[in-house]
XYZ file of C-alpha atoms in Angstrom:
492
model
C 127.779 107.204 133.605
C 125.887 107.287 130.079
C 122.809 109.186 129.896
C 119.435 107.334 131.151
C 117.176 106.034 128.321
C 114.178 108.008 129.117
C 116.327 111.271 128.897
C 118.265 110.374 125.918
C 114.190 109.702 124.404
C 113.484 112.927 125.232
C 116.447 114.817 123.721
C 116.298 112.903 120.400
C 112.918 113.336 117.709
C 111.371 112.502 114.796
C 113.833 114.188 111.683
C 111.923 115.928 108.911
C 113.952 114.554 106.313
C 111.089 113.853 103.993
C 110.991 116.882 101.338
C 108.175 117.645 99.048
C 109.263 115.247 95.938
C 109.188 112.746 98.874
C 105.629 113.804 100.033
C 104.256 113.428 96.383
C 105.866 109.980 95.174
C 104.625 108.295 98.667
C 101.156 109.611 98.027
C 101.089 108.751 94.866
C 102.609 105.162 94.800
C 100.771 104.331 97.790
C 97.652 103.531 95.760
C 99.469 102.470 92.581
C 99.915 98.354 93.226
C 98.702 95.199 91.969
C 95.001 96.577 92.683
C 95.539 98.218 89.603
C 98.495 96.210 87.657
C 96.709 93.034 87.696
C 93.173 93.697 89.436
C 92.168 95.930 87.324
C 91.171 93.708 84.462
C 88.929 91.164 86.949
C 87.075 94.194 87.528
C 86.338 95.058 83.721
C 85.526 91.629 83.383
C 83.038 91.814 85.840
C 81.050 94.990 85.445
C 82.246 95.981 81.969
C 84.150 98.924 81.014
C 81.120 101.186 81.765
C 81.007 99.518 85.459
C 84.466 99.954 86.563
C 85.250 103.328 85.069
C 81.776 104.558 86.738
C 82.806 102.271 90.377
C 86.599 104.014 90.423
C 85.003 107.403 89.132
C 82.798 107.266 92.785
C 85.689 105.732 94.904
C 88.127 108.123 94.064
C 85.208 110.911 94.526
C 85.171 109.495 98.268
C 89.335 109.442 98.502
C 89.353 113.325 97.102
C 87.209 114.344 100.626
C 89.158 111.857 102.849
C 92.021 113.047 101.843
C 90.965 116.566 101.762
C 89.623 116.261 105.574
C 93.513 114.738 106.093
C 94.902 117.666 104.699
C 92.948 120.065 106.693
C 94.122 118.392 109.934
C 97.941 116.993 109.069
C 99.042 120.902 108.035
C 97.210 122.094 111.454
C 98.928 119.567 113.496
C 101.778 117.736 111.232
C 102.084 114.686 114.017
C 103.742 111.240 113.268
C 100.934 110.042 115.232
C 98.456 111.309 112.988
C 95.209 109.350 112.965
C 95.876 108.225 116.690
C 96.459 111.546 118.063
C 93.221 112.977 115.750
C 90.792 110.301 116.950
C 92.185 111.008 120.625
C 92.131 114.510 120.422
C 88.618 115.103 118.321
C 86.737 111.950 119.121
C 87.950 110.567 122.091
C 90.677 108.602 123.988
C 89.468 105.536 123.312
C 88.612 105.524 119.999
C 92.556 106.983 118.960
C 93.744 103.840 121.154
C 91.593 101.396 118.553
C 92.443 103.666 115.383
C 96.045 103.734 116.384
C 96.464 99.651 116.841
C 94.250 99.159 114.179
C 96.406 101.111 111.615
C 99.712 99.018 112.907
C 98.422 95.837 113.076
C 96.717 96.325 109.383
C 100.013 97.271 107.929
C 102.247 94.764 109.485
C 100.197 92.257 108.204
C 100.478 93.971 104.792
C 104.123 93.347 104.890
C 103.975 89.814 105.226
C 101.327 89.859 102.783
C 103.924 91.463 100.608
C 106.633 89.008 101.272
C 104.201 86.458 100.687
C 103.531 88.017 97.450
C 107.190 88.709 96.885
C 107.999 85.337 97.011
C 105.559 84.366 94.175
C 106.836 86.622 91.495
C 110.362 85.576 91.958
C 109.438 82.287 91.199
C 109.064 83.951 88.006
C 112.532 83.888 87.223
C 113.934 81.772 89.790
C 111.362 78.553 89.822
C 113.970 76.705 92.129
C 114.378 79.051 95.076
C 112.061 79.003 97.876
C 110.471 81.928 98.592
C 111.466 81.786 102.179
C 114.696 82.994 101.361
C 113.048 86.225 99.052
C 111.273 86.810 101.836
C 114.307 86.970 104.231
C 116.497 88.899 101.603
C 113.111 91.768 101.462
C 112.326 91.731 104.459
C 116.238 92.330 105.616
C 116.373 95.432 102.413
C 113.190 97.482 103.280
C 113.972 97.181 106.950
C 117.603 98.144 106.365
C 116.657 101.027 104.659
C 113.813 102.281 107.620
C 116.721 101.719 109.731
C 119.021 104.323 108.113
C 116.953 107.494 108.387
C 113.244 108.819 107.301
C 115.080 110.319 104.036
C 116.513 107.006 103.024
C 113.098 105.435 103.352
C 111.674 108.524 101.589
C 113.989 108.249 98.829
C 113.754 104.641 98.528
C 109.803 105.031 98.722
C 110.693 107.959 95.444
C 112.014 105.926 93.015
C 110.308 102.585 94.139
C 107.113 104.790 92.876
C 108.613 106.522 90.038
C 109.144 103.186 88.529
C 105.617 102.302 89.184
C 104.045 105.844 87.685
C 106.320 105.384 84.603
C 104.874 101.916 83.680
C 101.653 103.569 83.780
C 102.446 106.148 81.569
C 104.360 104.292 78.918
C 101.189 101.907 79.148
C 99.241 105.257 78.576
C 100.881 106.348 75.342
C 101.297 103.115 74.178
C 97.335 102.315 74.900
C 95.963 105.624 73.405
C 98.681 105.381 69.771
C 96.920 101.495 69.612
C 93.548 103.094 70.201
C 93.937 105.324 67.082
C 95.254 102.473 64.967
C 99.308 104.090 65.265
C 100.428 100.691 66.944
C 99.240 97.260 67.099
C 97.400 96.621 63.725
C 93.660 97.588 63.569
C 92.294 99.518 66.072
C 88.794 98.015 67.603
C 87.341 101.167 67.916
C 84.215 101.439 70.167
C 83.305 97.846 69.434
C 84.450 96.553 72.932
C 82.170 99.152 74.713
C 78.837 97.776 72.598
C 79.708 94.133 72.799
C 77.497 91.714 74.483
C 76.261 93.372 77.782
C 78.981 96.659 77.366
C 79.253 98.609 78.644
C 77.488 97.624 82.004
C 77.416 94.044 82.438
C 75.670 92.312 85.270
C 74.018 95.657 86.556
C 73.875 97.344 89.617
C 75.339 94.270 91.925
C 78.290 93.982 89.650
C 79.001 98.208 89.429
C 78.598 97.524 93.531
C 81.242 94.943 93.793
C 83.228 96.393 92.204
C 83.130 99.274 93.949
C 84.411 97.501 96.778
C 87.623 96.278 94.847
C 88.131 99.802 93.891
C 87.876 100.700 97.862
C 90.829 98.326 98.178
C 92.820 99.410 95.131
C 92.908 102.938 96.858
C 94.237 101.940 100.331
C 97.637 103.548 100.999
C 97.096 107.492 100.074
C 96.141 107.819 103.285
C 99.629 107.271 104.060
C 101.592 110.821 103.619
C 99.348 111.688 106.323
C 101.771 109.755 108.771
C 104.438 111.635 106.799
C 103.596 115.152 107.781
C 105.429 114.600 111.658
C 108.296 114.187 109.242
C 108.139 116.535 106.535
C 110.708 119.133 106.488
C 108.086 122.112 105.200
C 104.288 120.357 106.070
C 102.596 123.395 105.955
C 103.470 123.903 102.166
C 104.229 120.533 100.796
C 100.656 118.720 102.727
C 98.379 120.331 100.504
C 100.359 120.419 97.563
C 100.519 116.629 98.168
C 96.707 116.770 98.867
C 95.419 118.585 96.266
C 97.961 117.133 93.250
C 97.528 113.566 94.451
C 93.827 112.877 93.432
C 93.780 114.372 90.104
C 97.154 111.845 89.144
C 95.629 108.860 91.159
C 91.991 109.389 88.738
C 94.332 109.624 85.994
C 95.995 106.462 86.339
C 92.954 104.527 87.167
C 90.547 106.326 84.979
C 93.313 106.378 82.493
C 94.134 102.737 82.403
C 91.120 101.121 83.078
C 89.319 103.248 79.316
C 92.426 102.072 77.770
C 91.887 98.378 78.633
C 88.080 98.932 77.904
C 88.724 99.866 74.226
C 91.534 97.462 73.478
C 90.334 94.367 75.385
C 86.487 92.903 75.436
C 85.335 91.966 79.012
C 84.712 88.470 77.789
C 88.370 87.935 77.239
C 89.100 85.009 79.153
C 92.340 86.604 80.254
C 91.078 89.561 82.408
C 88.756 87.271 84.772
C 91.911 85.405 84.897
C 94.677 87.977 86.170
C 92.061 88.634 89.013
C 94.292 86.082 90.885
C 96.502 88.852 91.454
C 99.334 85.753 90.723
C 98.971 85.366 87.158
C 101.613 87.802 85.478
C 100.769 86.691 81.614
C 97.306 87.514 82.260
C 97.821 91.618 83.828
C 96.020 93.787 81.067
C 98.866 95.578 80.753
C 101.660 92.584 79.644
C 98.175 91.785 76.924
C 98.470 95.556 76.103
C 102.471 95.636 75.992
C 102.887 92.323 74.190
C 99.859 93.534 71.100
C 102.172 96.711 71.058
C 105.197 94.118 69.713
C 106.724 94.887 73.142
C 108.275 90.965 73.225
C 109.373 90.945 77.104
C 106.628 92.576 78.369
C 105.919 89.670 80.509
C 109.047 90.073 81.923
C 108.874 93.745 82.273
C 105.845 93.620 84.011
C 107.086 91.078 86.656
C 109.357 93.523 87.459
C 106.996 96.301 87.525
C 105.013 94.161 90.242
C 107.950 93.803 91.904
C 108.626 97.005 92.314
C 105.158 97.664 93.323
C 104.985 95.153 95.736
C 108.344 96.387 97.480
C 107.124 99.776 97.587
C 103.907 98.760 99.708
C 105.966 97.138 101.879
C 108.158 99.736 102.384
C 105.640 102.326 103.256
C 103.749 100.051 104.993
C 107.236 99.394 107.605
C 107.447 102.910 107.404
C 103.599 103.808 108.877
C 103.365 101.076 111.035
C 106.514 101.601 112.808
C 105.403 105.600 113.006
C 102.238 105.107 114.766
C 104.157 102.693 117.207
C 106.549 105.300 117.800
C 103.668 107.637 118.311
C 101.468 105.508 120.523
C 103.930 105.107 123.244
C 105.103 108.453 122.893
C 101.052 109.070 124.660
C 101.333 106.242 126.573
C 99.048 103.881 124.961
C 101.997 101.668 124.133
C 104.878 100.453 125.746
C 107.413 103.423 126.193
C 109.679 100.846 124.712
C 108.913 102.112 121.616
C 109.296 105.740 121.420
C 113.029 105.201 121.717
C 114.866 106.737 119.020
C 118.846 105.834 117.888
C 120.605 109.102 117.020
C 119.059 109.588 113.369
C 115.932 110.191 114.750
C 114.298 106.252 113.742
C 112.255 104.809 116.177
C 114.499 101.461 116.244
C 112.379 99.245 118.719
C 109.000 99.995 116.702
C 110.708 98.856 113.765
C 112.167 95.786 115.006
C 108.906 94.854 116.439
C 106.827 95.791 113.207
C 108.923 93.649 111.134
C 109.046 90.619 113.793
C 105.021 90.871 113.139
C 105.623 90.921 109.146
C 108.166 87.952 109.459
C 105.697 85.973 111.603
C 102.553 86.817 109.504
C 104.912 85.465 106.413
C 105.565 82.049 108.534
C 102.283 81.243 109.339
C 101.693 81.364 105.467
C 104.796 78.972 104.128
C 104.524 76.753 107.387
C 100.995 75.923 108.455
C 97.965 75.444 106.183
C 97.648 78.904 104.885
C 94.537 79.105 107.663
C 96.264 81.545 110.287
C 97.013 83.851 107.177
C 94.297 83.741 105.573
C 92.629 85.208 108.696
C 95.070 87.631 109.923
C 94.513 89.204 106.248
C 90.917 89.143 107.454
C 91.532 91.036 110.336
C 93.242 93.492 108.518
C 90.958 93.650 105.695
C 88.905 96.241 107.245
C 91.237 98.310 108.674
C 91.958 100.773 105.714
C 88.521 101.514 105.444
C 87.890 101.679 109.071
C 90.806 104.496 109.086
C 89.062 106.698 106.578
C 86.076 106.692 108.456
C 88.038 107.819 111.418
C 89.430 110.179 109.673
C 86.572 111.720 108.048
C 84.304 111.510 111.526
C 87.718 113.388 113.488
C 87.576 115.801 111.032
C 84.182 116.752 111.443
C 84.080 117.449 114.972
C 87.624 119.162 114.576
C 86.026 121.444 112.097
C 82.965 122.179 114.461
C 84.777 122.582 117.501
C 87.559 124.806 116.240
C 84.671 127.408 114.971
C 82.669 126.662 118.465
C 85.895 127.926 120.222
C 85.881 130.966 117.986
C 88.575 130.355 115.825
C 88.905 131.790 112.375
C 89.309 129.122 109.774
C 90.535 131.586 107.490
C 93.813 130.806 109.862
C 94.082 126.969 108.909
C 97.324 126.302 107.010
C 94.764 124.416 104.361
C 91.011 124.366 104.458
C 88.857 121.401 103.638
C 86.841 123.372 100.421
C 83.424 121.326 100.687
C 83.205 120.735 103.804
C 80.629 119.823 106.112
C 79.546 117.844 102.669
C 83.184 116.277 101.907
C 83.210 114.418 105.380
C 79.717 113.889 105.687
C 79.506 112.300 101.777
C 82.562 110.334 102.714
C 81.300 108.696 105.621
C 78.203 107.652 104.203
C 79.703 106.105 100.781
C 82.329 104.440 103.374
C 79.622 102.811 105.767
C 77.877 101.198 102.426
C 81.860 99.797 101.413
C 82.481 98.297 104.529
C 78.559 96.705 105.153
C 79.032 95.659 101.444
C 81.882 93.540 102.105
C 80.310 90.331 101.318
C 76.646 91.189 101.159
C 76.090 87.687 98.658
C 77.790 85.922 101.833
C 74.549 87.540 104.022
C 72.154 86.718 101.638
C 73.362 82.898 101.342
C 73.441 82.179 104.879
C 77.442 81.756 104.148
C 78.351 82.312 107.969
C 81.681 81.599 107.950
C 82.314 83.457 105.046
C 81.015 86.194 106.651
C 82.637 85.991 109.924
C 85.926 85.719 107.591
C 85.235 88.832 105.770
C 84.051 90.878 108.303
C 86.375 90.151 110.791
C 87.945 93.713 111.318
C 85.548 95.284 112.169
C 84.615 94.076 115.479
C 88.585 93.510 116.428
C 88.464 96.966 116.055
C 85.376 97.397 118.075
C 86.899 95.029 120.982
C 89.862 97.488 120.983
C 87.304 100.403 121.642
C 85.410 98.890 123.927
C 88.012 97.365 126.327
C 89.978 100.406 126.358
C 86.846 102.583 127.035
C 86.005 99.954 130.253
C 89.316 99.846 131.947
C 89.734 103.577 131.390
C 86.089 104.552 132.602
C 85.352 108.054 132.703
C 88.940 109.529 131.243
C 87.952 108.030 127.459
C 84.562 109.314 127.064
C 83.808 111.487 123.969
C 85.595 114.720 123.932
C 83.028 117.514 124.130
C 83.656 120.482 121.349
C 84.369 123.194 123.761
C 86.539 120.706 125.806
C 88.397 119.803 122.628
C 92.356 120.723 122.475
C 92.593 122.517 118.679
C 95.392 123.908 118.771
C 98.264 123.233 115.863
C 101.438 122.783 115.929
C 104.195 125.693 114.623
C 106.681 124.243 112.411
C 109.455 126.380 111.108
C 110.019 126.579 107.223
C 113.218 125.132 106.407
């Protein structure tokens, strides 16, 4: 007689296939998408040059200490589970059940979002096609390749991003030569950056809202913290990932958007247009491309978005289907899920997180757009709601490790500013996610604001329901009750 599925479960786990080149791409083109390929011009056209530069400057501040509190805790206990098991462990049993679903549901949805999206830019080239059938086709590739191993997502995830940082850095080169007059005819100089209302335009409110889009644009680095339970060497490649990510991310962002400032005035009607996110001709880098005699940049950049878009859903399959696996591993999922086929992929998670994505998509292309438009509600929240999680777990896991008398000269990677990192973090990360739609408030707009802030209290159900039916077992975990110990991994 075969083997019983439980056993078989338990002999089989998690591969760490994923090596450092792996670690870095993921990181890195987690928070490279259309946030900054096409959104990045609505926000120059909305708070200036001097607004957005100063409102990605702050937001990436905030990602450098989330992701530094990540670090500290994904090299002490490198976990597929990651944010799950940390908000069970340091906070408490129900609030890792509501961090866990949270995280899934928010990036299942972002794979239908992604097909949706998908779908669009193919239209590009091939008007005729529905997008159903892109959908299908991308759906049925990124899934394909979760299904193979974590090193054949990893590698697809590689040059997926590579694609994505090279457009970036041709955009760059191209940006600066124009800036100096090399390329492009006359340069503008600093006129763009005194014009009108430049280099802050609209004030305070505007730098604010932005500041929220720039929240968004950054969602995803979080993600090679659900890597680690699959890294061949976390203890080494975490907070190289960690501490090389930031500094490239700022780069990028900081990079493109002072390009775009000098070359482009805010008033150009073409950056409030490619806002849209849908509106390919209008991205401030096909302008840029096309001024540089670049004829096909339109083209080009399609594909760029393309690639972009792909890559967020395959990381996105990737994560989801990871904290499924690692929910039911603990039991706060159906056991279904933590089976594994013999390359060491969770297969049932993955079916079931791309079932999600494929009926997310259909509510889109077969009702009225309203079911969507509200599930991406839901979700809306949920990145945001993550980093606060993992900046609060990290806090008490700092405390109680030192409480318990451990040395924290012995973590694999140390947190440098902490308590201030987590503490600035969760502060700057409270004022995101009340900002939301704070005009929507102020109007008396109360469905607008129900839409908008509609994560957050899903999330707060989750917490809530969990902590009744559970009683006593999911109260807050007290710091000298609190399980810190790591996890040894063995270099490869």
């Amino acid at each position: 007689m075969g083997m019983p599925a439980a056993s078989a479960t338990e002999e089989r786990r998690l591969r760490r296939g994923l090596k450092s080149r792996h670690l870095q791409m993921i990181a890195i083109g987690g928070a490279i998408g259309t946030g900054l390929f096409l959104g990045s011009g609505g926000t120059i056209s909305q708070a200036g040059p001097g607004g957005a530069l100063l409102a990605y400057a702050a937001i990436g501040i905030m990602v450098l200490f989330v992701m530094q509190s990540l670090g500290e805790m994904s090299t002490h206990l490198p976990v597929a589970g990651s944010f799950h098991t940390y908000g069970t462990k340091y906070v408490s049993p129900s609030f890792g059940f509501a961090m866990g679903w949270n995280y899934w549901f928010n990036w299942a949805i972002t794979l239908a979002a992604e097909l949706v999206a998908a779908g669009v830019i193919m239209s590009f080239w091939f008007p005729d096609v529905p997008s159903w059938i892109w959908a299908a086709v991308f759906l049925i590739l990124l899934a394909g390749l979760n299904f193979l191993s974590a090193k054949a997502f990893g590698e697809g995830e590689f040059w997926f991003a590579a694609i994505k940082v090279t457009a970036v850095l041709a955009f760059l080169v191209l940006g600066v030569l124009m800036i100096f007059g090399i390329l492009g005819g006359t340069s503008p100089g600093m006129s763009n950056w005194t014009t009108g209302e430049a280099p802050f335009v609209g004030g305070w409110m505007s730098v604010i809202s932005v500041f929220m889009i720039a929240g968004f644009s950054f969602q995803g680095t979080e993600l090679v913290g659900v890597t680690a339970g699959e890294s061949e060497n976390p203890r080494k490649d975490m907070p190289r990932a960690i501490r090389t990510v930031f500094w490239r991310i700022m780069l990028f962002y900081i990079g493109a958007i002072a390009v775009i400032g000098f070359l482009l005035p805010y008033t150009d009607p073409s950056l409030l247009a490619s806002a849209n996110n849908e509106d390919i001709t209008a991205s401030p880098f096909t302008l840029v491309f096309e001024r540089a005699g670049i004829a096909v940049a339109a083209g080009m950049m399609n594909a760029v978005i393309l690639t972009a878009i792909l890559s967020a859903g395959n990381s996105g399959l990737y994560a989801s289907t990871r904290m499924l696996y690692a929910m039911a591993k603990e039991g706060t999922a159906p056991r279904l899920f933590a089976r594994l086929n013999e390359r060491g992929v969770p297969v049932m998670a993955l079916l079931a997180t791309a079932m999600i994505g494929l009926f997310g998509f259909l509510t889109e292309i077969m009702g009225d757009g309203g079911a969507y438009t509200w599930l991406m509600n839901v979700s809306g929240l949920s990145g945001f709601i993550v980093w606060v999680g993992i900046a609060w777990c990290h806090f008490r896991f700092r405390r109680a490790y030192v409480r318990q008398g451990h040395a924290v000269a012995d973590l694999p990677y140390r947190a440098p500013l902490f308590p201030i990192g987590p503490v600035i973090a969760l502060i700057m990360l409270i004022v995101v996610i009340i900002g939301q739609n704070v005009q929507a408030i102020v109007n008396g707009q109360l469905l607008q604001v129900a839409s908008a802030y509609a994560g957050l209290p899903a999330f707060l159900l989750l917490w809530v329901i969990h902590r009744i039916v559970t009683g006593r077992r999911s109260r807050m975990v007290a710091l000298d009750d609190m399980d810190v110990e790591g996890l040894e991994i063995k270099a490869p």
